[in-house]
Amino acid sequence: MTFNLFVVEVYVEAWFQAPFSVYAPANDLHLLGQLTSYKNPTICQATSVAFRRHLWYLSELLVCCAYFDERVGLEERREMVRNMDTIPGATPPPKQALRDCDEKRPLSSFVTTSTRKFFQILQLPDSYLTQNVETWKENDHYQEAHRIVQGLKVVNDCAERGVKLIQEYNSIWTNDDQQRQYLLQLVQQHRHVLSDCKRTTGVSGLTGQPKLM
């Protein structure tokens, strides 16, 4: 019953919002606050410690996603812009926020000069950063950048499904380790030979190919 309450009160909302890249920094900070203040001490300790190992979107680079989260207040986004020009960043910037970071910190406190590299890496237009935040939504460059950032994959569903698929595939065909290695070599060979899934490519690509022994 205790766990069910936790799922309903905290986890469900975080689960359904997890795929939205522009919400990721604010959601992570909000969830961290919920976990560290949860009423059940055992769940509070276990979940908050575990989640602090996954604060990727509060890093100096990925916190940039919050620039496109229109739930974030105007003044907070103004502070984010100021910090990107004034707060020195780490070199190289860490991949995630420190595990002991204060969950009560504002999003802007995670922004540094290193955050600008996010725009450079994704080649995002950023001319609107010098304009009033209130006008961003009408700016064509902002809309273009918003579209790109919104399309980023921020959950590893594809990777997890891929691992599960290969595990099931392996168990169906053989339990012999040596034969499994041959099977993986065959898959690798086919990927090298076949550039796409068209029938004509399959016929021309596989004709005359040597067989693995």
Coordinates of C-alpha atoms in Angstrom, one line a residue:
M1 CA 0.0 0.0 0.0
T2 CA 2.8 2.4 0.9
F3 CA 4.5 1.8 -2.5
N4 CA 1.3 2.3 -4.3
L5 CA 0.7 5.6 -2.7
F6 CA 4.2 6.7 -3.8
V7 CA 3.5 5.7 -7.3
V8 CA 0.3 7.6 -7.4
E9 CA 1.5 10.7 -5.6
V10 CA 4.9 11.1 -7.2
Y11 CA 6.0 8.6 -9.8
V12 CA 3.2 8.6 -12.3
E13 CA 3.5 12.3 -13.1
A14 CA 7.3 12.0 -13.6
W15 CA 6.9 8.9 -15.7
F16 CA 4.5 10.4 -18.2
Q17 CA 6.4 13.7 -18.5
A18 CA 9.8 12.0 -18.9
P19 CA 9.9 12.0 -22.7
F20 CA 9.5 15.8 -23.0
S21 CA 13.0 17.2 -23.5
V22 CA 12.2 20.8 -22.9
Y23 CA 10.6 19.9 -19.5
A24 CA 13.5 17.7 -18.4
P25 CA 15.6 20.1 -16.3
A26 CA 12.6 21.6 -14.4
N27 CA 11.0 18.2 -14.0
D28 CA 14.2 16.7 -12.6
L29 CA 14.6 19.5 -10.1
H30 CA 10.9 19.2 -9.1
L31 CA 11.1 15.4 -8.7
L32 CA 14.3 15.7 -6.7
G33 CA 12.5 18.0 -4.3
Q34 CA 9.5 15.6 -4.1
L35 CA 11.8 12.7 -3.3
T36 CA 13.9 14.4 -0.7
S37 CA 10.8 15.6 1.2
Y38 CA 8.6 12.5 0.8
K39 CA 6.8 11.6 4.0
N40 CA 8.0 8.0 4.1
P41 CA 11.6 8.0 5.4
T42 CA 12.6 4.7 3.8
I43 CA 11.2 5.6 0.4
C44 CA 12.6 9.1 0.7
Q45 CA 16.1 7.9 1.3
A46 CA 16.2 5.1 -1.3
T47 CA 14.6 7.1 -4.1
S48 CA 16.5 10.4 -3.6
V49 CA 19.9 8.7 -3.4
A50 CA 19.1 6.7 -6.6
F51 CA 17.8 9.7 -8.5
R52 CA 20.8 11.8 -7.6
R53 CA 22.8 9.5 -9.8
H54 CA 20.8 10.6 -12.8
L55 CA 20.8 14.4 -12.8
W56 CA 21.9 14.6 -16.4
Y57 CA 19.5 17.4 -17.4
L58 CA 20.7 19.7 -14.6
S59 CA 24.3 19.6 -16.0
E60 CA 25.8 22.9 -17.3
L61 CA 25.1 21.8 -20.9
L62 CA 21.7 20.1 -20.8
V63 CA 20.1 22.6 -18.4
C64 CA 19.9 24.6 -21.6
C65 CA 16.7 22.7 -22.5
A66 CA 14.9 24.8 -19.9
Y67 CA 15.3 27.9 -22.1
F68 CA 12.5 26.4 -24.2
D69 CA 10.3 25.4 -21.3
E70 CA 7.6 28.0 -21.3
R71 CA 6.5 26.9 -17.8
V72 CA 9.7 28.5 -16.5
G73 CA 9.0 32.1 -15.4
L74 CA 10.2 35.0 -17.4
E75 CA 12.4 36.4 -14.7
E76 CA 14.0 33.0 -14.2
R77 CA 14.8 32.7 -17.9
R78 CA 16.2 36.2 -17.8
E79 CA 18.5 35.1 -15.0
M80 CA 19.5 32.1 -17.1
V81 CA 20.5 34.3 -19.9
R82 CA 22.6 36.5 -17.6
N83 CA 24.3 33.6 -16.0
M84 CA 25.3 32.2 -19.4
D85 CA 27.4 35.3 -19.9
T86 CA 28.7 35.9 -16.4
I87 CA 29.1 32.6 -14.4
P88 CA 32.3 30.8 -15.3
G89 CA 31.7 27.1 -16.3
A90 CA 33.8 24.1 -15.6
T91 CA 36.3 22.8 -18.2
P92 CA 35.3 20.3 -19.3
P93 CA 31.7 20.7 -18.1
P94 CA 30.5 17.8 -15.9
K95 CA 28.1 15.3 -17.6
Q96 CA 25.6 15.7 -14.7
A97 CA 24.9 17.9 -11.7
L98 CA 26.7 17.0 -8.4
R99 CA 24.9 14.4 -6.4
D100 CA 24.8 16.6 -3.4
C101 CA 23.2 19.5 -5.2
D102 CA 20.6 21.4 -3.3
E103 CA 17.1 20.6 -4.7
K104 CA 15.9 24.1 -3.7
R105 CA 18.3 25.8 -6.1
P106 CA 16.7 27.7 -9.0
L107 CA 17.3 26.4 -12.5
S108 CA 19.3 29.5 -13.3
S109 CA 21.9 28.5 -10.8
F110 CA 22.9 25.5 -12.9
V111 CA 23.6 27.8 -16.0
T112 CA 27.2 28.9 -16.7
T113 CA 29.2 30.1 -19.6
S114 CA 29.6 26.4 -20.6
T115 CA 25.8 26.2 -21.3
R116 CA 26.3 28.1 -24.5
K117 CA 28.1 25.1 -25.9
F118 CA 24.7 23.4 -26.1
F119 CA 23.7 25.9 -28.8
Q120 CA 27.1 25.4 -30.6
I121 CA 26.9 21.6 -30.5
L122 CA 23.4 21.5 -31.9
Q123 CA 24.0 24.5 -34.2
L124 CA 21.0 26.2 -32.7
P125 CA 20.2 29.8 -33.6
D126 CA 20.5 32.1 -30.6
S127 CA 20.0 35.7 -31.7
Y128 CA 16.8 35.9 -29.6
L129 CA 18.9 35.5 -26.4
T130 CA 19.7 39.2 -26.7
Q131 CA 16.1 40.1 -26.9
N132 CA 13.3 40.4 -24.3
V133 CA 12.2 36.9 -23.1
E134 CA 8.6 38.0 -23.6
T135 CA 9.2 38.2 -27.4
W136 CA 10.9 34.8 -27.8
K137 CA 7.7 33.0 -28.8
E138 CA 7.2 35.2 -31.8
N139 CA 10.9 34.9 -32.9
D140 CA 11.4 32.6 -35.9
H141 CA 14.9 31.6 -34.7
Y142 CA 13.5 30.7 -31.3
Q143 CA 10.7 28.6 -32.8
E144 CA 13.3 26.8 -35.0
A145 CA 15.5 26.0 -32.0
H146 CA 12.5 25.0 -29.9
R147 CA 11.4 22.5 -32.6
I148 CA 14.9 21.0 -32.6
V149 CA 15.3 20.7 -28.8
Q150 CA 11.7 19.4 -28.5
G151 CA 12.6 16.6 -30.8
L152 CA 15.6 15.4 -28.7
K153 CA 15.3 11.9 -27.2
V154 CA 15.7 12.1 -23.5
V155 CA 14.8 8.6 -22.4
N156 CA 16.6 5.4 -23.3
D157 CA 13.5 3.3 -24.2
C158 CA 15.0 2.4 -27.6
A159 CA 18.2 1.1 -26.0
E160 CA 16.4 -0.9 -23.4
R161 CA 14.1 -2.4 -25.9
G162 CA 17.1 -3.2 -28.1
V163 CA 18.8 -5.0 -25.2
K164 CA 15.6 -6.9 -24.4
L165 CA 15.1 -7.9 -28.1
I166 CA 18.6 -9.3 -28.5
Q167 CA 18.3 -11.2 -25.2
E168 CA 15.1 -12.8 -26.3
Y169 CA 16.4 -13.5 -29.8
N170 CA 19.5 -15.2 -28.4
S171 CA 17.5 -17.4 -26.1
I172 CA 15.2 -18.5 -29.0
W173 CA 17.9 -19.6 -31.4
T174 CA 20.5 -21.2 -29.2
N175 CA 21.8 -21.5 -25.7
D176 CA 25.3 -22.4 -26.9
D177 CA 27.8 -19.6 -26.4
Q178 CA 29.9 -20.5 -29.4
Q179 CA 26.8 -20.7 -31.7
R180 CA 25.6 -17.4 -30.3
Q181 CA 28.9 -15.7 -31.3
Y182 CA 28.5 -17.1 -34.8
L183 CA 25.0 -15.7 -34.9
L184 CA 26.2 -12.2 -33.9
Q185 CA 28.9 -12.4 -36.5
L186 CA 26.4 -13.2 -39.1
V187 CA 24.2 -10.3 -38.1
Q188 CA 27.2 -8.0 -38.3
Q189 CA 28.1 -9.3 -41.7
H190 CA 24.6 -8.7 -43.0
R191 CA 24.5 -5.2 -41.7
H192 CA 27.8 -4.5 -43.6
V193 CA 26.5 -6.0 -46.8
L194 CA 22.9 -4.7 -46.8
S195 CA 22.5 -0.9 -47.0
D196 CA 18.7 -1.1 -46.7
C197 CA 15.8 -3.5 -46.3
K198 CA 14.7 -3.6 -50.0
R199 CA 14.3 -7.0 -51.6
T200 CA 16.5 -6.1 -54.5
T201 CA 19.3 -5.1 -52.1
G202 CA 18.9 -8.4 -50.3
V203 CA 19.1 -10.5 -53.4
S204 CA 22.1 -8.7 -54.9
G205 CA 23.9 -8.3 -51.6
L206 CA 23.7 -11.9 -50.4
T207 CA 24.4 -13.6 -53.7
G208 CA 27.8 -15.2 -53.6
Q209 CA 28.6 -14.1 -50.0
P210 CA 30.7 -16.6 -48.1
K211 CA 29.0 -18.6 -45.3
L212 CA 30.2 -18.5 -41.7
M213 CA 31.3 -21.9 -40.6

